[in-house]
């Protein structure tokens, strides 16, 4: 019994480490895409093509690449950079996981105030790796 628990614990730790590494890589890739003002790249490195997204100020649920890309284009047009600050609350099991993150953003307009957006991401492991399949966000930091 102890060996089973040890293996299960090791397997969980390995899965968590792999998920943590993948999420961190996705966050850094998003930062680079925003700084390059490349909305397509931001989408490709973070989201599943079937993303479902909602949050503060969203009048209706955004579903899929075609609906989200214009929103992302508006964000990258008005944003110079964002640092994605992960919260320690994240977990994965099998091919599903979740994480919380705060986007700490600097607008392209130097006279505008910096802003923060906090998000809950639901991740799924796909052929291309871990991608966000659902997101809920609100303004402000964690």
mmCIF file of N, CA and C in Angstrom:
data_model
loop_
_atom_site.group_PDB
_atom_site.id
_atom_site.type_symbol
_atom_site.label_atom_id
_atom_site.label_comp_id
_atom_site.label_asym_id
_atom_site.label_seq_id
_atom_site.Cartn_x
_atom_site.Cartn_y
_atom_site.Cartn_z
ATOM 1 N N UNK A 1 0.822 -1.191 0.000
ATOM 2 C CA UNK A 1 0.000 0.000 0.000
ATOM 3 C C UNK A 1 0.872 1.264 0.000
ATOM 4 N N UNK A 2 1.915 1.287 0.818
ATOM 5 C CA UNK A 2 2.791 2.460 0.887
ATOM 6 C C UNK A 2 3.445 2.737 -0.456
ATOM 7 N N UNK A 3 3.845 1.684 -1.174
ATOM 8 C CA UNK A 3 4.461 1.865 -2.487
ATOM 9 C C UNK A 3 3.477 2.497 -3.463
ATOM 10 N N UNK A 4 2.226 2.079 -3.395
ATOM 11 C CA UNK A 4 1.206 2.649 -4.268
ATOM 12 C C UNK A 4 1.015 4.133 -3.982
ATOM 13 N N UNK A 5 0.963 4.496 -2.725
ATOM 14 C CA UNK A 5 0.804 5.895 -2.346
ATOM 15 C C UNK A 5 2.009 6.699 -2.809
ATOM 16 N N UNK A 6 3.204 6.155 -2.625
ATOM 17 C CA UNK A 6 4.415 6.855 -3.045
ATOM 18 C C UNK A 6 4.428 7.064 -4.552
ATOM 19 N N UNK A 7 4.060 6.054 -5.309
ATOM 20 C CA UNK A 7 4.022 6.180 -6.766
ATOM 21 C C UNK A 7 2.959 7.186 -7.168
ATOM 22 N N UNK A 8 1.788 7.084 -6.550
ATOM 23 C CA UNK A 8 0.716 8.022 -6.865
ATOM 24 C C UNK A 8 1.143 9.448 -6.547
ATOM 25 N N UNK A 9 1.785 9.648 -5.403
ATOM 26 C CA UNK A 9 2.269 10.972 -5.035
ATOM 27 C C UNK A 9 3.318 11.475 -6.008
ATOM 28 N N UNK A 10 4.226 10.598 -6.420
ATOM 29 C CA UNK A 10 5.255 10.965 -7.391
ATOM 30 C C UNK A 10 4.636 11.300 -8.736
ATOM 31 N N UNK A 11 3.664 10.510 -9.147
ATOM 32 C CA UNK A 11 2.995 10.761 -10.422
ATOM 33 C C UNK A 11 2.279 12.106 -10.386
ATOM 34 N N UNK A 12 1.623 12.413 -9.258
ATOM 35 C CA UNK A 12 0.937 13.696 -9.125
ATOM 36 C C UNK A 12 1.941 14.839 -9.174
ATOM 37 N N UNK A 13 3.048 14.696 -8.454
ATOM 38 C CA UNK A 13 4.074 15.744 -8.438
ATOM 39 C C UNK A 13 4.645 15.961 -9.832
ATOM 40 N N UNK A 14 4.902 14.876 -10.563
ATOM 41 C CA UNK A 14 5.433 14.995 -11.923
ATOM 42 C C UNK A 14 4.430 15.685 -12.834
ATOM 43 N N UNK A 15 3.149 15.309 -12.716
ATOM 44 C CA UNK A 15 2.113 15.933 -13.536
ATOM 45 C C UNK A 15 1.986 17.416 -13.201
ATOM 46 N N UNK A 16 2.050 17.751 -11.905
ATOM 47 C CA UNK A 16 1.953 19.149 -11.489
ATOM 48 C C UNK A 16 3.140 19.946 -12.001
ATOM 49 N N UNK A 17 4.334 19.374 -11.921
ATOM 50 C CA UNK A 17 5.533 20.048 -12.404
ATOM 51 C C UNK A 17 5.443 20.293 -13.904
ATOM 52 N N UNK A 18 4.984 19.304 -14.651
ATOM 53 C CA UNK A 18 4.839 19.444 -16.105
ATOM 54 C C UNK A 18 3.814 20.523 -16.424
ATOM 55 N N UNK A 19 2.698 20.527 -15.721
ATOM 56 C CA UNK A 19 1.657 21.539 -15.931
ATOM 57 C C UNK A 19 2.189 22.923 -15.567
ATOM 58 N N UNK A 20 2.849 23.050 -14.419
ATOM 59 C CA UNK A 20 3.410 24.338 -13.994
ATOM 60 C C UNK A 20 4.377 24.885 -15.034
ATOM 61 N N UNK A 21 5.244 24.025 -15.534
ATOM 62 C CA UNK A 21 6.220 24.438 -16.548
ATOM 63 C C UNK A 21 5.512 24.894 -17.822
ATOM 64 N N UNK A 22 4.519 24.132 -18.261
ATOM 65 C CA UNK A 22 3.788 24.476 -19.479
ATOM 66 C C UNK A 22 3.051 25.805 -19.328
ATOM 67 N N UNK A 23 2.409 26.008 -18.178
ATOM 68 C CA UNK A 23 1.673 27.250 -17.938
ATOM 69 C C UNK A 23 2.638 28.438 -17.925
ATOM 70 N N UNK A 24 3.761 28.295 -17.254
ATOM 71 C CA UNK A 24 4.759 29.369 -17.214
ATOM 72 C C UNK A 24 5.253 29.703 -18.620
ATOM 73 N N UNK A 25 5.510 28.685 -19.430
ATOM 74 C CA UNK A 25 5.930 28.912 -20.819
ATOM 75 C C UNK A 25 4.858 29.660 -21.603
ATOM 76 N N UNK A 26 3.596 29.293 -21.412
ATOM 77 C CA UNK A 26 2.487 29.973 -22.105
ATOM 78 C C UNK A 26 2.441 31.439 -21.682
ATOM 79 N N UNK A 27 2.588 31.709 -20.388
ATOM 80 C CA UNK A 27 2.545 33.094 -19.904
ATOM 81 C C UNK A 27 3.655 33.936 -20.536
ATOM 82 N N UNK A 28 4.876 33.401 -20.589
ATOM 83 C CA UNK A 28 5.987 34.155 -21.188
ATOM 84 C C UNK A 28 5.738 34.382 -22.683
ATOM 85 N N UNK A 29 5.172 33.392 -23.360
ATOM 86 C CA UNK A 29 4.870 33.531 -24.791
ATOM 87 C C UNK A 29 3.803 34.602 -25.023
ATOM 88 N N UNK A 30 2.820 34.688 -24.138
ATOM 89 C CA UNK A 30 1.789 35.730 -24.246
ATOM 90 C C UNK A 30 2.417 37.105 -24.047
ATOM 91 N N UNK A 31 3.284 37.243 -23.054
ATOM 92 C CA UNK A 31 3.961 38.528 -22.832
ATOM 93 C C UNK A 31 4.699 38.975 -24.089
ATOM 94 N N UNK A 32 5.424 38.056 -24.718
ATOM 95 C CA UNK A 32 6.172 38.377 -25.937
ATOM 96 C C UNK A 32 5.229 38.757 -27.075
ATOM 97 N N UNK A 33 4.121 38.057 -27.204
ATOM 98 C CA UNK A 33 3.155 38.352 -28.269
ATOM 99 C C UNK A 33 2.530 39.730 -28.070
ATOM 100 N N UNK A 34 2.198 40.077 -26.838
ATOM 101 C CA UNK A 34 1.615 41.393 -26.564
ATOM 102 C C UNK A 34 2.630 42.485 -26.868
ATOM 103 N N UNK A 35 3.868 42.289 -26.422
ATOM 104 C CA UNK A 35 4.904 43.288 -26.684
ATOM 105 C C UNK A 35 5.145 43.461 -28.182
ATOM 106 N N UNK A 36 5.018 42.378 -28.951
ATOM 107 C CA UNK A 36 5.168 42.436 -30.409
ATOM 108 C C UNK A 36 3.893 42.943 -31.084
ATOM 109 N N UNK A 37 2.852 43.137 -30.283
ATOM 110 C CA UNK A 37 1.532 43.552 -30.780
ATOM 111 C C UNK A 37 1.004 42.583 -31.830
ATOM 112 N N UNK A 38 1.161 41.316 -31.516
ATOM 113 C CA UNK A 38 0.766 40.236 -32.422
ATOM 114 C C UNK A 38 -0.389 39.442 -31.800
ATOM 115 N N UNK A 39 -1.601 39.879 -32.085
ATOM 116 C CA UNK A 39 -2.782 39.245 -31.522
ATOM 117 C C UNK A 39 -2.968 37.804 -31.963
ATOM 118 N N UNK A 40 -2.628 37.507 -33.217
ATOM 119 C CA UNK A 40 -2.739 36.123 -33.693
ATOM 120 C C UNK A 40 -1.822 35.203 -32.905
ATOM 121 N N UNK A 41 -0.603 35.660 -32.672
ATOM 122 C CA UNK A 41 0.341 34.840 -31.903
ATOM 123 C C UNK A 41 -0.146 34.656 -30.470
ATOM 124 N N UNK A 42 -0.667 35.723 -29.862
ATOM 125 C CA UNK A 42 -1.221 35.630 -28.509
ATOM 126 C C UNK A 42 -2.278 34.533 -28.472
ATOM 127 N N UNK A 43 -3.199 34.579 -29.422
ATOM 128 C CA UNK A 43 -4.244 33.555 -29.453
ATOM 129 C C UNK A 43 -3.628 32.166 -29.600
ATOM 130 N N UNK A 44 -2.732 32.010 -30.556
ATOM 131 C CA UNK A 44 -2.181 30.683 -30.869
ATOM 132 C C UNK A 44 -1.395 30.066 -29.716
ATOM 133 N N UNK A 45 -0.694 30.879 -28.933
ATOM 134 C CA UNK A 45 0.118 30.318 -27.845
ATOM 135 C C UNK A 45 -0.679 30.076 -26.572
ATOM 136 N N UNK A 46 -1.883 30.655 -26.472
ATOM 137 C CA UNK A 46 -2.642 30.543 -25.229
ATOM 138 C C UNK A 46 -3.951 29.778 -25.364
ATOM 139 N N UNK A 47 -4.700 30.042 -26.402
ATOM 140 C CA UNK A 47 -6.085 29.577 -26.442
ATOM 141 C C UNK A 47 -6.325 28.373 -27.344
ATOM 142 N N UNK A 48 -7.326 27.593 -26.963
ATOM 143 C CA UNK A 48 -7.881 26.555 -27.823
ATOM 144 C C UNK A 48 -8.762 27.247 -28.865
ATOM 145 N N UNK A 49 -8.870 26.661 -30.036
ATOM 146 C CA UNK A 49 -9.714 27.269 -31.077
ATOM 147 C C UNK A 49 -11.167 27.367 -30.644
ATOM 148 N N UNK A 50 -11.565 26.568 -29.661
ATOM 149 C CA UNK A 50 -12.948 26.550 -29.166
ATOM 150 C C UNK A 50 -13.110 27.305 -27.846
ATOM 151 N N UNK A 51 -12.255 28.286 -27.586
ATOM 152 C CA UNK A 51 -12.284 29.049 -26.340
ATOM 153 C C UNK A 51 -13.683 29.592 -26.038
ATOM 154 N N UNK A 52 -14.031 29.584 -24.770
ATOM 155 C CA UNK A 52 -15.249 30.229 -24.269
ATOM 156 C C UNK A 52 -14.772 31.219 -23.212
ATOM 157 N N UNK A 53 -15.125 32.493 -23.388
ATOM 158 C CA UNK A 53 -14.582 33.541 -22.530
ATOM 159 C C UNK A 53 -15.685 34.511 -22.125
ATOM 160 N N UNK A 54 -15.662 34.916 -20.873
ATOM 161 C CA UNK A 54 -16.579 35.943 -20.391
ATOM 162 C C UNK A 54 -15.918 36.677 -19.238
ATOM 163 N N UNK A 55 -16.417 37.851 -18.960
ATOM 164 C CA UNK A 55 -15.863 38.598 -17.843
ATOM 165 C C UNK A 55 -16.507 39.957 -17.712
ATOM 166 N N UNK A 56 -15.921 40.750 -16.833
ATOM 167 C CA UNK A 56 -16.432 42.080 -16.525
ATOM 168 C C UNK A 56 -16.580 42.906 -17.803
ATOM 169 N N UNK A 57 -17.778 43.424 -18.030
ATOM 170 C CA UNK A 57 -18.027 44.267 -19.191
ATOM 171 C C UNK A 57 -18.355 43.515 -20.472
ATOM 172 N N UNK A 58 -18.251 42.195 -20.457
ATOM 173 C CA UNK A 58 -18.575 41.407 -21.647
ATOM 174 C C UNK A 58 -20.093 41.276 -21.729
ATOM 175 N N UNK A 59 -20.676 41.740 -22.832
ATOM 176 C CA UNK A 59 -22.131 41.707 -22.959
ATOM 177 C C UNK A 59 -22.650 40.309 -23.230
ATOM 178 N N UNK A 60 -21.863 39.503 -23.903
ATOM 179 C CA UNK A 60 -22.245 38.111 -24.131
ATOM 180 C C UNK A 60 -20.993 37.253 -24.169
ATOM 181 N N UNK A 61 -21.175 35.981 -24.008
ATOM 182 C CA UNK A 61 -20.049 35.046 -23.993
ATOM 183 C C UNK A 61 -19.369 35.061 -25.360
ATOM 184 N N UNK A 62 -18.043 35.111 -25.343
ATOM 185 C CA UNK A 62 -17.243 35.057 -26.571
ATOM 186 C C UNK A 62 -16.888 33.602 -26.809
ATOM 187 N N UNK A 63 -17.170 33.120 -28.012
ATOM 188 C CA UNK A 63 -16.934 31.710 -28.337
ATOM 189 C C UNK A 63 -16.104 31.581 -29.605
ATOM 190 N N UNK A 64 -14.930 30.995 -29.466
ATOM 191 C CA UNK A 64 -14.112 30.645 -30.618
ATOM 192 C C UNK A 64 -13.158 31.732 -31.084
ATOM 193 N N UNK A 65 -12.248 31.303 -31.936
ATOM 194 C CA UNK A 65 -11.186 32.152 -32.463
ATOM 195 C C UNK A 65 -11.723 33.399 -33.171
ATOM 196 N N UNK A 66 -12.685 33.212 -34.075
ATOM 197 C CA UNK A 66 -13.185 34.340 -34.866
ATOM 198 C C UNK A 66 -13.813 35.425 -33.998
ATOM 199 N N UNK A 67 -14.441 35.044 -32.907
ATOM 200 C CA UNK A 67 -15.059 36.025 -32.013
ATOM 201 C C UNK A 67 -14.033 36.703 -31.111
ATOM 202 N N UNK A 68 -12.984 35.986 -30.717
ATOM 203 C CA UNK A 68 -12.009 36.540 -29.778
ATOM 204 C C UNK A 68 -10.927 37.378 -30.455
ATOM 205 N N UNK A 69 -10.539 37.056 -31.674
ATOM 206 C CA UNK A 69 -9.437 37.787 -32.313
ATOM 207 C C UNK A 69 -9.663 39.299 -32.401
ATOM 208 N N UNK A 70 -10.856 39.792 -32.745
ATOM 209 C CA UNK A 70 -11.036 41.250 -32.758
ATOM 210 C C UNK A 70 -10.856 41.890 -31.371
ATOM 211 N N UNK A 71 -11.245 41.189 -30.335
ATOM 212 C CA UNK A 71 -11.057 41.683 -28.965
ATOM 213 C C UNK A 71 -9.565 41.774 -28.659
ATOM 214 N N UNK A 72 -8.833 40.717 -28.979
ATOM 215 C CA UNK A 72 -7.383 40.703 -28.752
ATOM 216 C C UNK A 72 -6.704 41.798 -29.565
ATOM 217 N N UNK A 73 -7.142 42.005 -30.813
ATOM 218 C CA UNK A 73 -6.553 43.046 -31.666
ATOM 219 C C UNK A 73 -6.692 44.419 -31.008
ATOM 220 N N UNK A 74 -7.841 44.691 -30.414
ATOM 221 C CA UNK A 74 -8.043 45.956 -29.716
ATOM 222 C C UNK A 74 -7.140 46.102 -28.508
ATOM 223 N N UNK A 75 -6.941 45.006 -27.799
ATOM 224 C CA UNK A 75 -6.072 45.044 -26.617
ATOM 225 C C UNK A 75 -4.628 45.306 -27.026
ATOM 226 N N UNK A 76 -4.113 44.573 -28.009
ATOM 227 C CA UNK A 76 -2.704 44.757 -28.384
ATOM 228 C C UNK A 76 -2.465 46.124 -29.017
ATOM 229 N N UNK A 77 -3.470 46.676 -29.677
ATOM 230 C CA UNK A 77 -3.324 48.011 -30.268
ATOM 231 C C UNK A 77 -3.106 49.068 -29.184
ATOM 232 N N UNK A 78 -3.782 48.915 -28.055
ATOM 233 C CA UNK A 78 -3.700 49.918 -27.004
ATOM 234 C C UNK A 78 -2.779 49.583 -25.850
ATOM 235 N N UNK A 79 -2.007 48.505 -25.973
ATOM 236 C CA UNK A 79 -1.174 48.047 -24.860
ATOM 237 C C UNK A 79 0.283 47.921 -25.286
ATOM 238 N N UNK A 80 1.180 48.527 -24.521
ATOM 239 C CA UNK A 80 2.613 48.430 -24.814
ATOM 240 C C UNK A 80 3.190 47.110 -24.323
ATOM 241 N N UNK A 81 2.772 46.698 -23.112
ATOM 242 C CA UNK A 81 3.303 45.456 -22.547
ATOM 243 C C UNK A 81 2.426 44.990 -21.395
ATOM 244 N N UNK A 82 2.531 43.707 -21.102
ATOM 245 C CA UNK A 82 1.870 43.114 -19.939
ATOM 246 C C UNK A 82 2.816 42.101 -19.320
ATOM 247 N N UNK A 83 2.843 42.079 -18.022
ATOM 248 C CA UNK A 83 3.540 41.040 -17.269
ATOM 249 C C UNK A 83 2.457 40.149 -16.696
ATOM 250 N N UNK A 84 2.534 38.850 -16.946
ATOM 251 C CA UNK A 84 1.566 37.908 -16.395
ATOM 252 C C UNK A 84 2.108 37.377 -15.080
ATOM 253 N N UNK A 85 1.400 37.670 -14.009
ATOM 254 C CA UNK A 85 1.826 37.303 -12.661
ATOM 255 C C UNK A 85 0.954 36.148 -12.186
ATOM 256 N N UNK A 86 1.540 34.955 -12.094
ATOM 257 C CA UNK A 86 0.732 33.802 -11.698
ATOM 258 C C UNK A 86 0.421 33.806 -10.213
ATOM 259 N N UNK A 87 -0.746 33.296 -9.878
ATOM 260 C CA UNK A 87 -1.110 33.031 -8.499
ATOM 261 C C UNK A 87 -0.738 31.579 -8.231
ATOM 262 N N UNK A 88 -0.407 31.262 -7.006
ATOM 263 C CA UNK A 88 -0.013 29.896 -6.670
ATOM 264 C C UNK A 88 -1.132 28.877 -6.787
ATOM 265 N N UNK A 89 -2.373 29.342 -6.866
ATOM 266 C CA UNK A 89 -3.513 28.424 -6.972
ATOM 267 C C UNK A 89 -3.617 27.909 -8.401
ATOM 268 N N UNK A 90 -3.109 26.705 -8.603
ATOM 269 C CA UNK A 90 -3.245 26.032 -9.895
ATOM 270 C C UNK A 90 -3.161 24.547 -9.651
ATOM 271 N N UNK A 91 -3.795 23.808 -10.514
ATOM 272 C CA UNK A 91 -3.805 22.356 -10.345
ATOM 273 C C UNK A 91 -4.186 21.723 -11.670
ATOM 274 N N UNK A 92 -3.697 20.507 -11.861
ATOM 275 C CA UNK A 92 -4.088 19.732 -13.039
ATOM 276 C C UNK A 92 -4.366 18.302 -12.621
ATOM 277 N N UNK A 93 -5.191 17.657 -13.415
ATOM 278 C CA UNK A 93 -5.492 16.243 -13.234
ATOM 279 C C UNK A 93 -5.761 15.679 -14.620
ATOM 280 N N UNK A 94 -4.903 14.773 -15.050
ATOM 281 C CA UNK A 94 -5.059 14.239 -16.402
ATOM 282 C C UNK A 94 -4.829 15.338 -17.424
ATOM 283 N N UNK A 95 -5.809 15.536 -18.289
ATOM 284 C CA UNK A 95 -5.683 16.515 -19.368
ATOM 285 C C UNK A 95 -6.406 17.829 -19.098
ATOM 286 N N UNK A 96 -6.808 18.069 -17.845
ATOM 287 C CA UNK A 96 -7.525 19.290 -17.478
ATOM 288 C C UNK A 96 -6.788 19.965 -16.319
ATOM 289 N N UNK A 97 -6.776 21.285 -16.320
ATOM 290 C CA UNK A 97 -6.163 22.022 -15.224
ATOM 291 C C UNK A 97 -6.767 23.409 -15.108
ATOM 292 N N UNK A 98 -6.391 24.122 -14.050
ATOM 293 C CA UNK A 98 -6.824 25.509 -13.906
ATOM 294 C C UNK A 98 -5.678 26.324 -13.326
ATOM 295 N N UNK A 99 -5.724 27.623 -13.585
ATOM 296 C CA UNK A 99 -4.761 28.545 -12.988
ATOM 297 C C UNK A 99 -5.400 29.925 -12.880
ATOM 298 N N UNK A 100 -4.871 30.710 -11.954
ATOM 299 C CA UNK A 100 -5.251 32.110 -11.810
ATOM 300 C C UNK A 100 -4.036 32.947 -12.178
ATOM 301 N N UNK A 101 -4.265 34.084 -12.809
ATOM 302 C CA UNK A 101 -3.170 34.956 -13.222
ATOM 303 C C UNK A 101 -3.648 36.406 -13.188
ATOM 304 N N UNK A 102 -2.711 37.325 -12.964
ATOM 305 C CA UNK A 102 -2.992 38.755 -13.095
ATOM 306 C C UNK A 102 -2.156 39.299 -14.242
ATOM 307 N N UNK A 103 -2.815 39.942 -15.190
ATOM 308 C CA UNK A 103 -2.131 40.695 -16.239
ATOM 309 C C UNK A 103 -1.854 42.081 -15.656
ATOM 310 N N UNK A 104 -0.593 42.476 -15.556
ATOM 311 C CA UNK A 104 -0.204 43.812 -15.106
ATOM 312 C C UNK A 104 0.264 44.554 -16.352
ATOM 313 N N UNK A 105 -0.564 45.473 -16.860
ATOM 314 C CA UNK A 105 -0.359 46.026 -18.201
ATOM 315 C C UNK A 105 -0.032 47.514 -18.209
ATOM 316 N N UNK A 106 0.794 47.860 -19.185
ATOM 317 C CA UNK A 106 1.202 49.239 -19.425
ATOM 318 C C UNK A 106 0.586 49.660 -20.761
ATOM 319 N N UNK A 107 -0.274 50.671 -20.762
ATOM 320 C CA UNK A 107 -0.903 51.111 -22.007
ATOM 321 C C UNK A 107 0.111 51.703 -22.989
ATOM 322 N N UNK A 108 -0.234 51.676 -24.262
ATOM 323 C CA UNK A 108 0.610 52.287 -25.288
ATOM 324 C C UNK A 108 0.655 53.806 -25.093
ATOM 325 N N UNK A 109 -0.429 54.384 -24.630
ATOM 326 C CA UNK A 109 -0.510 55.811 -24.327
ATOM 327 C C UNK A 109 0.205 56.062 -22.996
ATOM 328 N N UNK A 110 1.348 56.718 -23.063
ATOM 329 C CA UNK A 110 2.170 56.934 -21.868
ATOM 330 C C UNK A 110 1.467 57.787 -20.811
ATOM 331 N N UNK A 111 0.421 58.515 -21.193
ATOM 332 C CA UNK A 111 -0.298 59.344 -20.223
ATOM 333 C C UNK A 111 -1.388 58.557 -19.487
ATOM 334 N N UNK A 112 -1.698 57.372 -19.970
ATOM 335 C CA UNK A 112 -2.739 56.544 -19.344
ATOM 336 C C UNK A 112 -2.149 55.734 -18.191
ATOM 337 N N UNK A 113 -2.989 55.428 -17.226
ATOM 338 C CA UNK A 113 -2.555 54.653 -16.056
ATOM 339 C C UNK A 113 -2.420 53.172 -16.399
ATOM 340 N N UNK A 114 -1.461 52.532 -15.745
ATOM 341 C CA UNK A 114 -1.348 51.075 -15.867
ATOM 342 C C UNK A 114 -2.634 50.440 -15.356
ATOM 343 N N UNK A 115 -2.910 49.232 -15.795
ATOM 344 C CA UNK A 115 -4.114 48.544 -15.344
ATOM 345 C C UNK A 115 -3.823 47.066 -15.123
ATOM 346 N N UNK A 116 -4.686 46.431 -14.357
ATOM 347 C CA UNK A 116 -4.556 45.002 -14.083
ATOM 348 C C UNK A 116 -5.866 44.292 -14.404
ATOM 349 N N UNK A 117 -5.710 43.072 -14.871
ATOM 350 C CA UNK A 117 -6.845 42.191 -15.139
ATOM 351 C C UNK A 117 -6.510 40.849 -14.509
ATOM 352 N N UNK A 118 -7.412 40.309 -13.710
ATOM 353 C CA UNK A 118 -7.177 38.977 -13.141
ATOM 354 C C UNK A 118 -8.083 37.988 -13.864
ATOM 355 N N UNK A 119 -7.547 36.802 -14.062
ATOM 356 C CA UNK A 119 -8.272 35.803 -14.849
ATOM 357 C C UNK A 119 -8.160 34.421 -14.222
ATOM 358 N N UNK A 120 -9.199 33.657 -14.437
ATOM 359 C CA UNK A 120 -9.210 32.229 -14.139
ATOM 360 C C UNK A 120 -9.188 31.522 -15.482
ATOM 361 N N UNK A 121 -8.171 30.703 -15.689
ATOM 362 C CA UNK A 121 -8.044 29.913 -16.915
ATOM 363 C C UNK A 121 -8.360 28.459 -16.617
ATOM 364 N N UNK A 122 -9.138 27.846 -17.488
ATOM 365 C CA UNK A 122 -9.330 26.398 -17.476
ATOM 366 C C UNK A 122 -8.550 25.873 -18.675
ATOM 367 N N UNK A 123 -7.611 24.977 -18.399
ATOM 368 C CA UNK A 123 -6.694 24.455 -19.408
ATOM 369 C C UNK A 123 -7.083 23.038 -19.820
ATOM 370 N N UNK A 124 -6.763 22.705 -21.075
ATOM 371 C CA UNK A 124 -6.901 21.331 -21.553
ATOM 372 C C UNK A 124 -5.649 20.996 -22.361
ATOM 373 N N UNK A 125 -5.137 19.793 -22.145
ATOM 374 C CA UNK A 125 -3.979 19.358 -22.926
ATOM 375 C C UNK A 125 -4.479 18.931 -24.306
ATOM 376 N N UNK A 126 -3.954 19.579 -25.348
ATOM 377 C CA UNK A 126 -4.316 19.287 -26.732
ATOM 378 C C UNK A 126 -3.071 18.814 -27.474
ATOM 379 N N UNK A 127 -3.209 18.523 -28.750
ATOM 380 C CA UNK A 127 -2.046 18.091 -29.544
ATOM 381 C C UNK A 127 -0.932 19.131 -29.506
ATOM 382 N N UNK A 128 -1.296 20.409 -29.498
ATOM 383 C CA UNK A 128 -0.315 21.499 -29.474
ATOM 384 C C UNK A 128 0.200 21.793 -28.071
ATOM 385 N N UNK A 129 -0.279 21.058 -27.077
ATOM 386 C CA UNK A 129 0.115 21.295 -25.690
ATOM 387 C C UNK A 129 -1.053 21.856 -24.893
ATOM 388 N N UNK A 130 -0.760 22.400 -23.724
ATOM 389 C CA UNK A 130 -1.803 22.957 -22.857
ATOM 390 C C UNK A 130 -2.331 24.255 -23.449
ATOM 391 N N UNK A 131 -3.671 24.351 -23.559
ATOM 392 C CA UNK A 131 -4.314 25.553 -24.072
ATOM 393 C C UNK A 131 -5.530 25.886 -23.208
ATOM 394 N N UNK A 132 -5.846 27.176 -23.136
ATOM 395 C CA UNK A 132 -6.996 27.638 -22.363
ATOM 396 C C UNK A 132 -8.271 27.377 -23.163
ATOM 397 N N UNK A 133 -9.209 26.657 -22.540
ATOM 398 C CA UNK A 133 -10.491 26.352 -23.182
ATOM 399 C C UNK A 133 -11.621 27.209 -22.609
ATOM 400 N N UNK A 134 -11.399 27.802 -21.431
ATOM 401 C CA UNK A 134 -12.391 28.692 -20.823
ATOM 402 C C UNK A 134 -11.666 29.731 -19.977
ATOM 403 N N UNK A 135 -12.190 30.952 -20.001
ATOM 404 C CA UNK A 135 -11.601 32.040 -19.218
ATOM 405 C C UNK A 135 -12.713 32.906 -18.645
ATOM 406 N N UNK A 136 -12.513 33.337 -17.417
ATOM 407 C CA UNK A 136 -13.359 34.345 -16.793
ATOM 408 C C UNK A 136 -12.426 35.395 -16.205
ATOM 409 N N UNK A 137 -12.734 36.672 -16.430
ATOM 410 C CA UNK A 137 -11.832 37.719 -15.963
ATOM 411 C C UNK A 137 -12.603 38.864 -15.309
ATOM 412 N N UNK A 138 -11.877 39.648 -14.544
ATOM 413 C CA UNK A 138 -12.398 40.873 -13.948
ATOM 414 C C UNK A 138 -11.246 41.870 -13.834
ATOM 415 N N UNK A 139 -11.563 43.131 -13.764
ATOM 416 C CA UNK A 139 -10.528 44.149 -13.667
ATOM 417 C C UNK A 139 -9.969 44.182 -12.248
ATOM 418 N N UNK A 140 -8.675 44.471 -12.138
ATOM 419 C CA UNK A 140 -8.002 44.547 -10.845
ATOM 420 C C UNK A 140 -7.089 43.361 -10.634
ATOM 421 N N UNK A 141 -6.238 43.456 -9.627
ATOM 422 C CA UNK A 141 -5.266 42.399 -9.353
ATOM 423 C C UNK A 141 -5.761 41.422 -8.309
ATOM 424 N N UNK A 142 -4.967 40.384 -8.101
ATOM 425 C CA UNK A 142 -5.284 39.368 -7.093
ATOM 426 C C UNK A 142 -5.008 39.934 -5.713
#
